[in-house]
Coordinates of C-alpha atoms and ligand atoms in Angstrom, one line a residue:
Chain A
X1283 CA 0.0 0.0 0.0
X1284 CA 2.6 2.6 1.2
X1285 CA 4.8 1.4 -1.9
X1286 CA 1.8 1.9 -4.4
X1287 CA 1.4 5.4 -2.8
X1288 CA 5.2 6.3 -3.5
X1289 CA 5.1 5.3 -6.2
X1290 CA 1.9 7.2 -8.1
X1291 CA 3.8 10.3 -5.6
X1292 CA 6.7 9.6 -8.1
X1293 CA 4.7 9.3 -10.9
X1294 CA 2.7 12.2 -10.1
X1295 CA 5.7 14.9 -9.8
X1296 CA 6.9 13.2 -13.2
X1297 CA 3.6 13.8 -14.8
X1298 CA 4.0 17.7 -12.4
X1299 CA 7.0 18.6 -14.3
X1300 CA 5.5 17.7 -17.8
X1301 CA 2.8 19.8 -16.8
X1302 CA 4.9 22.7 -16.1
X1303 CA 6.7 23.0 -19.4
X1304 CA 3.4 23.2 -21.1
X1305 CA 1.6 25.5 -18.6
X1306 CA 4.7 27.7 -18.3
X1307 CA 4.6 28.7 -22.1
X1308 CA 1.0 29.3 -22.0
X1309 CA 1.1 31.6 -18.6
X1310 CA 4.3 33.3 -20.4
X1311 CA 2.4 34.1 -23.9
X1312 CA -0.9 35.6 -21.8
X1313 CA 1.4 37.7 -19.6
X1314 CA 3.0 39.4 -22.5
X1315 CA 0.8 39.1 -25.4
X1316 CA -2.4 39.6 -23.2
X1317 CA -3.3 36.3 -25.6
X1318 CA -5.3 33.3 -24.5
X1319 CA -3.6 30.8 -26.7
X1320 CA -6.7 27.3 -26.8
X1321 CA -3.9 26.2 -29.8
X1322 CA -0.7 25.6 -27.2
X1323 CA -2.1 22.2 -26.9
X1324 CA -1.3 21.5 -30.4
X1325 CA 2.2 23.0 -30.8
X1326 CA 2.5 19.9 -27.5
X1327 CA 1.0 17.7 -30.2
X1328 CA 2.8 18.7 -33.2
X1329 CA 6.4 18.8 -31.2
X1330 CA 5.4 15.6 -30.6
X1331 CA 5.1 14.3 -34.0
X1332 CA 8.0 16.1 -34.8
X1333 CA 10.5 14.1 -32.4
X1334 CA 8.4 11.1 -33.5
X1335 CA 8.9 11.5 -37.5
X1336 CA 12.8 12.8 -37.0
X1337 CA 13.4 9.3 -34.9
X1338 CA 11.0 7.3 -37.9
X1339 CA 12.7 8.7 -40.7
X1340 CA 15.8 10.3 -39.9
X1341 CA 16.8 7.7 -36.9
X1342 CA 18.0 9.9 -34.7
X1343 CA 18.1 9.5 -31.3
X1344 CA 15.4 10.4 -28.3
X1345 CA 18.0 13.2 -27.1
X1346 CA 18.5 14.8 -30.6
X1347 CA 15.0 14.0 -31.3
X1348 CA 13.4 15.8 -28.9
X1349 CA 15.8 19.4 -29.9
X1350 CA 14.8 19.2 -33.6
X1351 CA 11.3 19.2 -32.4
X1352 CA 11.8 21.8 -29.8
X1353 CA 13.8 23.8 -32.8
X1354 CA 11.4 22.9 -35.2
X1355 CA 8.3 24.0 -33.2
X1356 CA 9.9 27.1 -31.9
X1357 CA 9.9 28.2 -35.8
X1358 CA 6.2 27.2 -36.2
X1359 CA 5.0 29.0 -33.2
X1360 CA 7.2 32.1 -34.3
X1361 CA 5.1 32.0 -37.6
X1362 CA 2.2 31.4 -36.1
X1363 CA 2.3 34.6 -33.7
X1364 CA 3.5 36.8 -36.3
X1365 CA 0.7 35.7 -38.9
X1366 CA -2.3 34.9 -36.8
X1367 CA -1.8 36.5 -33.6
X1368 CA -0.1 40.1 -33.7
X1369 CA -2.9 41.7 -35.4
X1370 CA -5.0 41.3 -32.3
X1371 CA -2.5 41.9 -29.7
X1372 CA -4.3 44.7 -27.5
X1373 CA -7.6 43.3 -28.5
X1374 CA -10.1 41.8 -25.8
X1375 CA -9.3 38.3 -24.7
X1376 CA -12.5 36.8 -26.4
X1377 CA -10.7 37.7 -30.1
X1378 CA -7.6 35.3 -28.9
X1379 CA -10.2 33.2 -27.6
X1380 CA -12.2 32.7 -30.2
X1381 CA -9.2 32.8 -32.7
X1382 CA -7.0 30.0 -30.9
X1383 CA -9.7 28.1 -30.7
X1384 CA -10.4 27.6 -34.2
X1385 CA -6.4 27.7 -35.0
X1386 CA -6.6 24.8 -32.3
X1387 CA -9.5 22.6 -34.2
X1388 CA -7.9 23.5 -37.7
X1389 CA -4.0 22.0 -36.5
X1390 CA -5.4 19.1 -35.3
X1391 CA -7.9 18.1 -37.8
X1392 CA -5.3 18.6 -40.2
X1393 CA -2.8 16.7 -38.1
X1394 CA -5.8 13.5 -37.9
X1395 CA -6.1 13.5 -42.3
X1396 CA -2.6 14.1 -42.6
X1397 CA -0.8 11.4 -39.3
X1398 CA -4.2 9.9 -38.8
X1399 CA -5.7 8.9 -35.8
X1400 CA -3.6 5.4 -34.9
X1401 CA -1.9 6.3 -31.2
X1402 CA 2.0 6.0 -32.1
X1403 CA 4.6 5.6 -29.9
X1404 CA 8.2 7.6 -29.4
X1405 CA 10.5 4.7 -28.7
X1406 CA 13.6 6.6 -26.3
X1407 CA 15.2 3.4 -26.1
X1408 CA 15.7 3.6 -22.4
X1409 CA 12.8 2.1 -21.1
X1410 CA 14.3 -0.8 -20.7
X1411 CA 16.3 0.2 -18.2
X1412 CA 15.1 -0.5 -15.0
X1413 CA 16.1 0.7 -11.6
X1414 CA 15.2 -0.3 -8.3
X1415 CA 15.2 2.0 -5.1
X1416 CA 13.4 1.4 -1.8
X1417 CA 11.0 -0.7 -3.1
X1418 CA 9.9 1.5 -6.1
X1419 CA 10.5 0.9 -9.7
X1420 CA 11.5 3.7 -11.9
X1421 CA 13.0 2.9 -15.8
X1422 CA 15.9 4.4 -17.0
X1423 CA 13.1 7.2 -19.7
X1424 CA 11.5 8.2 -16.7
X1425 CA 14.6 9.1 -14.9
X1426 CA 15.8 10.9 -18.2
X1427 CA 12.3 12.4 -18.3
X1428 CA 12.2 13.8 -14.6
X1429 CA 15.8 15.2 -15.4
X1430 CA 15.2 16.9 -18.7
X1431 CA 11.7 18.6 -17.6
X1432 CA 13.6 19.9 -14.6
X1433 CA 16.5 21.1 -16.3
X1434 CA 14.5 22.8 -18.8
X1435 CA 12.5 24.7 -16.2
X1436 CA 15.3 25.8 -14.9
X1437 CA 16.6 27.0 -17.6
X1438 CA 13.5 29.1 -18.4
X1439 CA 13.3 30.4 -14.9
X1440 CA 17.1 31.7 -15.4
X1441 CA 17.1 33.3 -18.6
X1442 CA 13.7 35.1 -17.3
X1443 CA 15.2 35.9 -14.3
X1444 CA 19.2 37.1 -15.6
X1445 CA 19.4 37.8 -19.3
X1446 CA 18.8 40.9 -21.0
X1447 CA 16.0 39.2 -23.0
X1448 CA 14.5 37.8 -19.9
X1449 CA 14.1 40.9 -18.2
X1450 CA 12.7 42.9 -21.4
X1451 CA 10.0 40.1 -20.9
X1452 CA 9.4 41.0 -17.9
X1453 CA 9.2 45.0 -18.3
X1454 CA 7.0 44.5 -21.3
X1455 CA 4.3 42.0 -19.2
X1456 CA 4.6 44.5 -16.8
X1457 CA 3.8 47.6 -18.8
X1458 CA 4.1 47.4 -22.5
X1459 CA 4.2 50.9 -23.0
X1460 CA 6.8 51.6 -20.7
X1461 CA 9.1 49.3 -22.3
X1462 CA 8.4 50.6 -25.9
X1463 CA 9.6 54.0 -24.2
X1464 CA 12.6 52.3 -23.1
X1465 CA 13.1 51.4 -26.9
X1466 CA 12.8 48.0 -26.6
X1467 CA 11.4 46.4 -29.4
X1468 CA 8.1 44.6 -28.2
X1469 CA 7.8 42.5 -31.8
X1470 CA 11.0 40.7 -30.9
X1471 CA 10.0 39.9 -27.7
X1472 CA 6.6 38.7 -28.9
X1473 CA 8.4 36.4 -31.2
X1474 CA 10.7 35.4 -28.4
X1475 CA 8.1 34.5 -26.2
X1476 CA 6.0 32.5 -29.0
X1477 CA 9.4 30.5 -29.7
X1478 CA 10.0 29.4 -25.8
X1479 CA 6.5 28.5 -25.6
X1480 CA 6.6 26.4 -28.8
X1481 CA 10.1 25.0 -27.7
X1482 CA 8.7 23.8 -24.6
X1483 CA 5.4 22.5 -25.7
X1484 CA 7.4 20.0 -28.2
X1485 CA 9.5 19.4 -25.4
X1486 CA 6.6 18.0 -23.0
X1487 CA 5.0 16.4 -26.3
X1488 CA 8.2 14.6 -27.0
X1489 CA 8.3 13.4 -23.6
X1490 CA 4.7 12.4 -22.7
X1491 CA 5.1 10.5 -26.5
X1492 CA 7.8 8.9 -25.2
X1493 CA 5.7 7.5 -22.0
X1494 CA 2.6 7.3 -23.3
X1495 CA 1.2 8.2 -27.1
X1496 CA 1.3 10.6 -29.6
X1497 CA -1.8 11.2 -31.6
X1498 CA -3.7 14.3 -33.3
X1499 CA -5.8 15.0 -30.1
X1500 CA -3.1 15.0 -27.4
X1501 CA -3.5 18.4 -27.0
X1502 CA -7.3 19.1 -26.3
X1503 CA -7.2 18.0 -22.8
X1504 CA -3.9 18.9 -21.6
X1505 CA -5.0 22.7 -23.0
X1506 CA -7.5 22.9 -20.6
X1507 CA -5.6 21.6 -17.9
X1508 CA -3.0 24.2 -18.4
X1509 CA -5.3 26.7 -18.3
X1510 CA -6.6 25.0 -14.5
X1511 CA -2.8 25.0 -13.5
X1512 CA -2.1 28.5 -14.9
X1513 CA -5.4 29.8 -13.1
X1514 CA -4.2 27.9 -9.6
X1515 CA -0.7 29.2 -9.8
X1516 CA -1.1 32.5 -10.7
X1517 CA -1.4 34.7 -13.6
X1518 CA 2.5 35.7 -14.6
X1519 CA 3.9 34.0 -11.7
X1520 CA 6.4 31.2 -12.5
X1521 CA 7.2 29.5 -9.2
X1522 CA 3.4 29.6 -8.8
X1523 CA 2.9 27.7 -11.9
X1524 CA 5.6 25.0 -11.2
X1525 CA 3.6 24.3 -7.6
X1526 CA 0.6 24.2 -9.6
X1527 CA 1.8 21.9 -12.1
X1528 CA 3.1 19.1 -9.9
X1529 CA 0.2 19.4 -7.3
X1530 CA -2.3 18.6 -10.1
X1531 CA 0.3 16.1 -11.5
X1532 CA -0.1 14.7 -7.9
X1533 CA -3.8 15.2 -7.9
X1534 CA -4.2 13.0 -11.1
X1535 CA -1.9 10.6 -9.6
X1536 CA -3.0 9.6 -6.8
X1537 CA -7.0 9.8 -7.8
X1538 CA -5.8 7.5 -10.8
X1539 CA -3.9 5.0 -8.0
X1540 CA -5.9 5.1 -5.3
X1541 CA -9.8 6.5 -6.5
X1542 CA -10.6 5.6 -9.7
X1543 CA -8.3 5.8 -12.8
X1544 CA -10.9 6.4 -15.3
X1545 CA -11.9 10.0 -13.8
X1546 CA -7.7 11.3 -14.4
X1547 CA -8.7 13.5 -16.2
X1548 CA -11.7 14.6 -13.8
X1549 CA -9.5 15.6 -11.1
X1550 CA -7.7 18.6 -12.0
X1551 CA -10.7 20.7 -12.7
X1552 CA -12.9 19.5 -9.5
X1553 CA -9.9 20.7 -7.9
X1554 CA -10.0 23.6 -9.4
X1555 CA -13.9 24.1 -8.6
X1556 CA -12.8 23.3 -4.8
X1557 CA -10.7 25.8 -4.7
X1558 CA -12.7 28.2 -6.1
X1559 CA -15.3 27.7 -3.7
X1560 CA -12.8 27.3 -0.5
X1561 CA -10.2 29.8 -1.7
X1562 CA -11.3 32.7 -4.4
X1563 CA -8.8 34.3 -4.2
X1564 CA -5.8 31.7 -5.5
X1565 CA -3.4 29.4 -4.4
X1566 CA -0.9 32.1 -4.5
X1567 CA -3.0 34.2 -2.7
X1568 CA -4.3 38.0 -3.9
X1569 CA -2.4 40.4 -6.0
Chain B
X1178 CA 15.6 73.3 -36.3
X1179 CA 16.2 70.5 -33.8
X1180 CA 12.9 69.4 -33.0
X1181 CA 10.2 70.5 -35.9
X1182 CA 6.6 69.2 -35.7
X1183 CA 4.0 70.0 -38.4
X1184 CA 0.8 70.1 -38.5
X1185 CA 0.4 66.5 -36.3
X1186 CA -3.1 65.3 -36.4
X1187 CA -3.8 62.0 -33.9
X1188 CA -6.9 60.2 -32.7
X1189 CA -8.4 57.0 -30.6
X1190 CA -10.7 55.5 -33.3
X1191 CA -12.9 57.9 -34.0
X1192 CA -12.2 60.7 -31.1
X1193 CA -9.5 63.2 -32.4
X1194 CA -7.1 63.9 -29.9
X1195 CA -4.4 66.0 -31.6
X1196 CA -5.8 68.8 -34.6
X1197 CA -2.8 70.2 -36.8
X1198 CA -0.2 70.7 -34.1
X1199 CA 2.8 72.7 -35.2
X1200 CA 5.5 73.6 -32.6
X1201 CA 9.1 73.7 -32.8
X1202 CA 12.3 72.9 -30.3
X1203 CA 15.6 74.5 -30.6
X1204 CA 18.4 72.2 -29.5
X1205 CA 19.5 73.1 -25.9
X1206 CA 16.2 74.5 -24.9
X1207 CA 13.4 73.8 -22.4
X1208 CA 9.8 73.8 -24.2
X1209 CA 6.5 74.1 -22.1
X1210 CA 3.4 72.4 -23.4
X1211 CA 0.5 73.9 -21.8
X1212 CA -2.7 72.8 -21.4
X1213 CA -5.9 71.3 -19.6
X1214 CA -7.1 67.9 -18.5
X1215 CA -7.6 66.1 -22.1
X1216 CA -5.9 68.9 -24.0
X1217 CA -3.9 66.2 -25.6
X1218 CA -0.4 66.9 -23.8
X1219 CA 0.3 63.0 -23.4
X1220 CA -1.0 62.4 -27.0
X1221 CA 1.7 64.4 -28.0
X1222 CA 4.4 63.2 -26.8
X1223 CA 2.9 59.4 -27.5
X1224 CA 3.2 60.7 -31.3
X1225 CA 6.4 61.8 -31.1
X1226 CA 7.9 58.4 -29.4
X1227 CA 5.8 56.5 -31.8
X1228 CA 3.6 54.6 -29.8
X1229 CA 0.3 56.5 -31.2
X1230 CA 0.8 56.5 -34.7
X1231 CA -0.4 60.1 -36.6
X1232 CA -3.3 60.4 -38.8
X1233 CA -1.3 63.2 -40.7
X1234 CA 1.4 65.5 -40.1
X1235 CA 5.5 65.5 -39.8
X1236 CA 8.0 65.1 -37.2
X1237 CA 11.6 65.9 -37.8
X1238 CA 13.8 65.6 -35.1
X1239 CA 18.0 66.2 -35.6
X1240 CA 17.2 66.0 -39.3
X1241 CA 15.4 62.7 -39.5
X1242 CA 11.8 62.2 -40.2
X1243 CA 10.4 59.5 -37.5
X1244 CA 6.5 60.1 -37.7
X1245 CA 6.9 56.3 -38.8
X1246 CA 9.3 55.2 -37.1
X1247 CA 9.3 52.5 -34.5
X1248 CA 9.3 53.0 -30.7
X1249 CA 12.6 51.4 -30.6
X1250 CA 14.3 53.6 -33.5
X1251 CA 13.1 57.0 -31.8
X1252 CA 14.7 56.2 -28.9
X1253 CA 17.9 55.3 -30.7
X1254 CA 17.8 58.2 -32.3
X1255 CA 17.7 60.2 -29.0
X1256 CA 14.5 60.8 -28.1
X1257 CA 13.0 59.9 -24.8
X1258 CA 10.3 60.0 -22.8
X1259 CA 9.5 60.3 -19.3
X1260 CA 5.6 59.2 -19.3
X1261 CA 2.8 60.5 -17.5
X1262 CA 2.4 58.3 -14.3
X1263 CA 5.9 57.3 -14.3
X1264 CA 5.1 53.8 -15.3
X1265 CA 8.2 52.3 -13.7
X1266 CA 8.3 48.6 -13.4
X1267 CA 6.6 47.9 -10.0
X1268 CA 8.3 43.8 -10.0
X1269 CA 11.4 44.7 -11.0
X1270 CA 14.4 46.0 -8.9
X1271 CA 15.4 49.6 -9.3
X1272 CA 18.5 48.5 -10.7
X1273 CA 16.8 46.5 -13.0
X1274 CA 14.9 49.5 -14.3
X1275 CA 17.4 51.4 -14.5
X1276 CA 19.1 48.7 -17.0
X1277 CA 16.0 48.3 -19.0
X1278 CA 16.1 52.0 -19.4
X1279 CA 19.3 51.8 -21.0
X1280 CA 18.1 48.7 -23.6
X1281 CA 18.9 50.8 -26.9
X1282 CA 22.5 51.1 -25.7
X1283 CA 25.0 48.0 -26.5
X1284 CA 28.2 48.9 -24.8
X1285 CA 28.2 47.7 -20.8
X1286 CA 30.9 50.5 -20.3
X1287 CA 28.7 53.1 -21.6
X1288 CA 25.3 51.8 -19.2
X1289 CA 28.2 51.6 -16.4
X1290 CA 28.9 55.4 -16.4
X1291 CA 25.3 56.3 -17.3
X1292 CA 24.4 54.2 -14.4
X1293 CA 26.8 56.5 -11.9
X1294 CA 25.5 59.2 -13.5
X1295 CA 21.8 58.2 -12.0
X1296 CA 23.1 57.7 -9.0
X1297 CA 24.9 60.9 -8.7
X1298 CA 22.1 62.6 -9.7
X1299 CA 19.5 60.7 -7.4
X1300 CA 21.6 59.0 -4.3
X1301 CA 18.6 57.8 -3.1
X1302 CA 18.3 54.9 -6.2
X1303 CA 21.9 54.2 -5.4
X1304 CA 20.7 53.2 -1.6
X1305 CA 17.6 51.3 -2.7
X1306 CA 19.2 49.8 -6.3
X1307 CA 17.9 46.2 -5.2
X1308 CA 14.6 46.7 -4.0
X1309 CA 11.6 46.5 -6.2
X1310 CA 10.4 49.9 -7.5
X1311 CA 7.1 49.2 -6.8
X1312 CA 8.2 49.7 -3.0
X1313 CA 9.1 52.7 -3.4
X1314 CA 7.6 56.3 -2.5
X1315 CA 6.0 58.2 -5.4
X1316 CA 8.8 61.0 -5.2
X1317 CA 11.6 58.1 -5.6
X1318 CA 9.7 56.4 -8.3
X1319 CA 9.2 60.3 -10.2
X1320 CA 12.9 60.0 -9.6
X1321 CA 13.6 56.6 -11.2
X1322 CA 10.9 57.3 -14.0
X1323 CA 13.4 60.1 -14.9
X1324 CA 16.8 58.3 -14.6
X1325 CA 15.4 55.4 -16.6
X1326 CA 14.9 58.1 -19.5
X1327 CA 18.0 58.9 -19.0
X1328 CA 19.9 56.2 -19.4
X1329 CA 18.9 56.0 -22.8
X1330 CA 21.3 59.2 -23.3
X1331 CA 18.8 61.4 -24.5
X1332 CA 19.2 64.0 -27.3
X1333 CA 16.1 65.4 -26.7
X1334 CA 13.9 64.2 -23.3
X1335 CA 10.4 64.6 -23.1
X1336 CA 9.1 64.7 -19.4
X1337 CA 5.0 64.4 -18.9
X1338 CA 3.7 66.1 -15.6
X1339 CA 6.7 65.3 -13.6
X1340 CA 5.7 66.8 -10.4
X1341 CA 2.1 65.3 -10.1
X1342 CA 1.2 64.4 -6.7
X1343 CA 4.6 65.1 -5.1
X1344 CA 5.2 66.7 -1.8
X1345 CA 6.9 70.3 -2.8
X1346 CA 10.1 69.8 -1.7
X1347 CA 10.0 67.1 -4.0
X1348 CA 8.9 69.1 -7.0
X1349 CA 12.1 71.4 -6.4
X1350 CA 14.0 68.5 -6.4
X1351 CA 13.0 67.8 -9.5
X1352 CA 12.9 71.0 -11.1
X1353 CA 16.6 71.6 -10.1
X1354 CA 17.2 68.3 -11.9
X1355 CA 15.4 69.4 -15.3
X1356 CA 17.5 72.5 -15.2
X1357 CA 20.5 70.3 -14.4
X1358 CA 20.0 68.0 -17.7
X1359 CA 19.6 70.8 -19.7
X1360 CA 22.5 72.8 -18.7
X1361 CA 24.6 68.9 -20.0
X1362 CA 23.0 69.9 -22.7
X1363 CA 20.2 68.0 -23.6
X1364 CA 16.9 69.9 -25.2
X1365 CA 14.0 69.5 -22.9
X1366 CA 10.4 69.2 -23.4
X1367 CA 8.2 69.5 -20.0
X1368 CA 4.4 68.9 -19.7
X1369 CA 3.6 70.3 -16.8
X1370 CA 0.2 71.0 -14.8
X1371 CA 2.1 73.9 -12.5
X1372 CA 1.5 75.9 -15.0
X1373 CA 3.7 78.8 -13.2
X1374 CA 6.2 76.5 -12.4
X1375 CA 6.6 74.9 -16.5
X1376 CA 6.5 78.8 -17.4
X1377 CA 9.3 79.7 -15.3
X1378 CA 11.9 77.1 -15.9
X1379 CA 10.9 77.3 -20.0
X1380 CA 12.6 79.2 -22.6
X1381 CA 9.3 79.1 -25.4
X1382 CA 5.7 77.7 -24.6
X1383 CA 2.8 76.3 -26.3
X1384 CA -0.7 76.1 -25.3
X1385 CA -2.9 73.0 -25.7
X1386 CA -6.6 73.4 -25.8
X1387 CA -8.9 70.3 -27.0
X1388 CA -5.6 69.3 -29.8
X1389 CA -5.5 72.7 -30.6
X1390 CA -2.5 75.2 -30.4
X1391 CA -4.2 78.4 -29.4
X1392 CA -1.2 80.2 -28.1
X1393 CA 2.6 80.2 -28.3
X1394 CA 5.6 82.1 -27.2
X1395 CA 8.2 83.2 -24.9
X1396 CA 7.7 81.9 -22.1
X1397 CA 8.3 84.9 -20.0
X1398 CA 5.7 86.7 -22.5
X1399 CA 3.3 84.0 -22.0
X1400 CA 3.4 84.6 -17.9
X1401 CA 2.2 88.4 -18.8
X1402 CA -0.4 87.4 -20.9
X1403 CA -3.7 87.5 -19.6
X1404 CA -5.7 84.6 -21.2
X1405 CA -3.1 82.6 -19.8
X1406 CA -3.1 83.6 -16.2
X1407 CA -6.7 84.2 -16.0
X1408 CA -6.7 80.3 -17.0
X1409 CA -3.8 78.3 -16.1
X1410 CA -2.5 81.0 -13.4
X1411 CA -5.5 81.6 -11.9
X1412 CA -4.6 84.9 -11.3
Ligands
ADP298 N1 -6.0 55.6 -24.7 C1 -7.0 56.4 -25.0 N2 -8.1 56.0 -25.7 C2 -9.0 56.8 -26.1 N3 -9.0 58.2 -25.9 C3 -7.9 58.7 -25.3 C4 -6.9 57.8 -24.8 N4 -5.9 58.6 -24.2 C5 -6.4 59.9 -24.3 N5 -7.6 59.9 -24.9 C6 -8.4 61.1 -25.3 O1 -7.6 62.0 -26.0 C7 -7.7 63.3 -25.6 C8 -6.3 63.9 -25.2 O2 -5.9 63.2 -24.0 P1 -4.5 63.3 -23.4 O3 -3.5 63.4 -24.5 O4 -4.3 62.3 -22.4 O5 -4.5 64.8 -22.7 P2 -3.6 65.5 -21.6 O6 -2.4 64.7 -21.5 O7 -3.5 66.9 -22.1 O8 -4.4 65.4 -20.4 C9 -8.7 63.3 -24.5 O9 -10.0 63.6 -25.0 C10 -8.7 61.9 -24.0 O10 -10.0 61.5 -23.5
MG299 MG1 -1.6 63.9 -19.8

């Protein structure tokens, strides 16, 4: 019993850290676009057939794999901000609403005539590998997984944090018109932010492929669950997003161990009703 | 001429904000803009660092037209702005501010001695450098709203309503800076709603009513006239 429980805990802050990479581009791209972007579930879902096609056809490995598609879908995102979103940055929400939504339908129906609908698999080649700790099982992808998702949300947390770029980020989701008075240039950093977003979202898509399946409608549900982490943690607020992420990584976890599995996906959002109820004002509290 | 606007025309959709503005800026001078609530003072100086983009009309500024230009260019060109509300970046530290402010400029060495310049100027941003600006007082934020401009290394700075809501002891403070900045020789442009107080640090003034200029001059000829002190001297 109290292995089963450390083990969905393990499982869960795997699933957590996937989360966050996905949730972190979205909160990023509604911070400094003022953009609700329904479509980030599908750069996950294309990133994802991206690693899986480069491994398919060009045999690389999961490692090199998973940077083409992060490279690859950093591109796509770019072009996709500068073509269908900057016209209506400074518009009301609903226009990126309404917009994203249909850009989201569109990619993946194309993606289901186009792939088709077969679940495929991203083979990493280290599943195989398996390690023993303490009683709980872990194989050698996951590890690589749990390191990679971690590393990489580091990494973003940094370069927002210390680089020039970063900070110009920051000014311009702070006040946009300040920073175009300080001269910086606000396209570049839209394109910026569309590119890490995109990067990441392949990144999480090449890894959840990797553990689970790739397929044209990946991204539908892990959208909306973004949105429920995003909302928990905090508009803008990176640390408050990574606690959000695992917690309903944990959420999903250990209702899928321990209540019922086929509700998973359930849990996030009656979560997120609970809280709404017990706590309007946000896990991070006010402000 | 250093500055030369003509004939600017702006609006918000269908409301016009700014109606066939000319005014010009000699280089090393202060310029007044006068002017009522909504006179279109900040609308102004939004056109001229190309955020609002003109219906009509030219800028020219140290021989280069920028009433196209991007935000980004002006500012590289030398032209900065000090906006309405100050506006400084409440999350960030004042240091960080401060280094955002000097974004156009590539060379560390030259945002190093800009930086000490700031502080020299304002000793009180040196003290609180890693606290976040949005902890700060109004008067210290007025002050790192201007230093930010200024570490752009301004040709030309453009300073909206500096003074609002300060304490008075404050608002010298900051008046002795403006004079300060233009005595290193950089050209000056202050929106102010002290109306006395714009008039008496300015060489030349204009006066704003609804987008309109109804009345310009020397500014010590402008503080004798009587429209103008029966309505923005209330005298
Ligand atoms: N962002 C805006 N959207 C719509 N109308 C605006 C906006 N900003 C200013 N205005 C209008 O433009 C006119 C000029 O305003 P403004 O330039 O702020 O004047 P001032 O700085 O002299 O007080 C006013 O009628 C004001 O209501
Ligand atoms: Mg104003």
């Amino acid at each position: 019993m109290t292995t089963i429980f450390f083990q969905q805990i393990l499982n869960g802050v795997i699933q957590g850290c996937i989360y966050a990479l996905i949730a972190l581009g979205l909160s990023l791209v509604f911070g400094i676009l003022e953009i609700a972007n329904f479509a980030h579930g599908e750069f996950y879902m294309i990133g994802a057939f991206m690693a899986l096609f480069s491994i398919t056809f060009l045999g690389v490995p999961f490692f090199i794999a998973m940077i083409i598609a992060m490279i690859g879908m950093a591109f796509v995102a770019t072009v996709i901000e500068r073509v269908v979103f900057r016209p209506i940055v400074g518009k009301p929400l609903i226009n990126s609403m309404l917009l994203s939504f249909g850009l989201s339908t569109a990619l993946a129906n194309l993606a289901l005539y186009f792939f088709k609908a077969d679940p495929r698999k991203i083979t990493s080649g280290l599943a195989s590998y398996r390690f023993s700790f303490l009683g709980l099982y872990i194989t050698g992808e996951r590890i690589a997984i749990l390191v990679l998702s971690v590393f990489l949300v580091l990494l973003l947390a940094w370069f927002i944090q210390y680089t020039r770029t970063g900070k110009a980020m920051r000014a311009v989701a702070q006040d946009r018109t300040a920073a175009q008075l300080a001269g910086i240039n606000i396209r570049r950093i839209y394109s910026v932010t569309f590119a890490i977003s995109g990067a990441l979202a392949a990144a999480a898509g090449t890894m959840v492929g990797a553990m689970f399946f790739v397929n044209p409608e990946m991204g539908f549900t892990v959208v909306l669950k973004s949105f429920v982490i995003v909302t928990l943690g905090g508009f803008g607020k990176i640390k408050g997003v990574i606690f959000a992420a695992i917690l309903i990584g944990l959420v999903e976890s250990l209702g899928g161990g321990f209540i019922s599995y086929a509700y998973k996906d359930a849990y996030p959002f009656l979560l997120l009703i609970l809280l709404f109820i017990l706590k309007p004002e946000g896990l991070a509290g006010g402000k | 001429m250093f500055l030369k606007v003509d004939n600017l025309t702006a609006h918000y959709g269908r409301v016009k904000a700014l109606d066939n503005v000319s005014m010009e800026a000699p280089k090393g001078s202060i310029v007044s803009l006068i002017g009522a609530n909504g006179a279109g003072k900040s609308s102004f100086m939004m056109c001229l660092s190309g955020v609002l983009r003109p219906t009509s009309g030219t800028i020219e500024f140290d021989g280069q037209r920028i009433e196209s230009a991007w935000p980004e260019q002006i500012v590289s060109l030398g032209l900065s702005q000090c906006p309405e509300g100050r506006r400084v970046w409440p999350k960030m530290t004042v240091l960080e501010n401060l280094e955002m402010g000097a974004f156009s400029v590539r060379e560390p060495r030259v945002v190093g001695e800009r930086l000490e310049r700031a502080f020299s100027l304002f000793p009180i941003l040196k003290e609180r450098q890693w606290q976040l600006a949005g902890s700060l007082s109004g008067g210290e934020q007025q002050m790192l709203a201007i230093a930010r401009a200024l570490m752009a290394g301004p040709k030309l700075l453009m300073l909206d309503e500096p003074s609002l809501g300060l304490a008075p002891i404050i608002v010298e403070k900051v008046m002795e800076v403006i004079k300060d900045i233009r005595a290193a020789g950089t050209t000056v442009i202050l929106v102010e709603q002290n109306a006395f107080m714009a008039l008496s640090i300015a060489d030349h003034a204009y006066v704003l009513e609804t987008g309109k200029v109804v009345l310009s001059g020397k500014a010590s000829e402008l503080l004798q006239n009587d429209d103008v002190r029966k309505s923005y001297l209330g005298i």
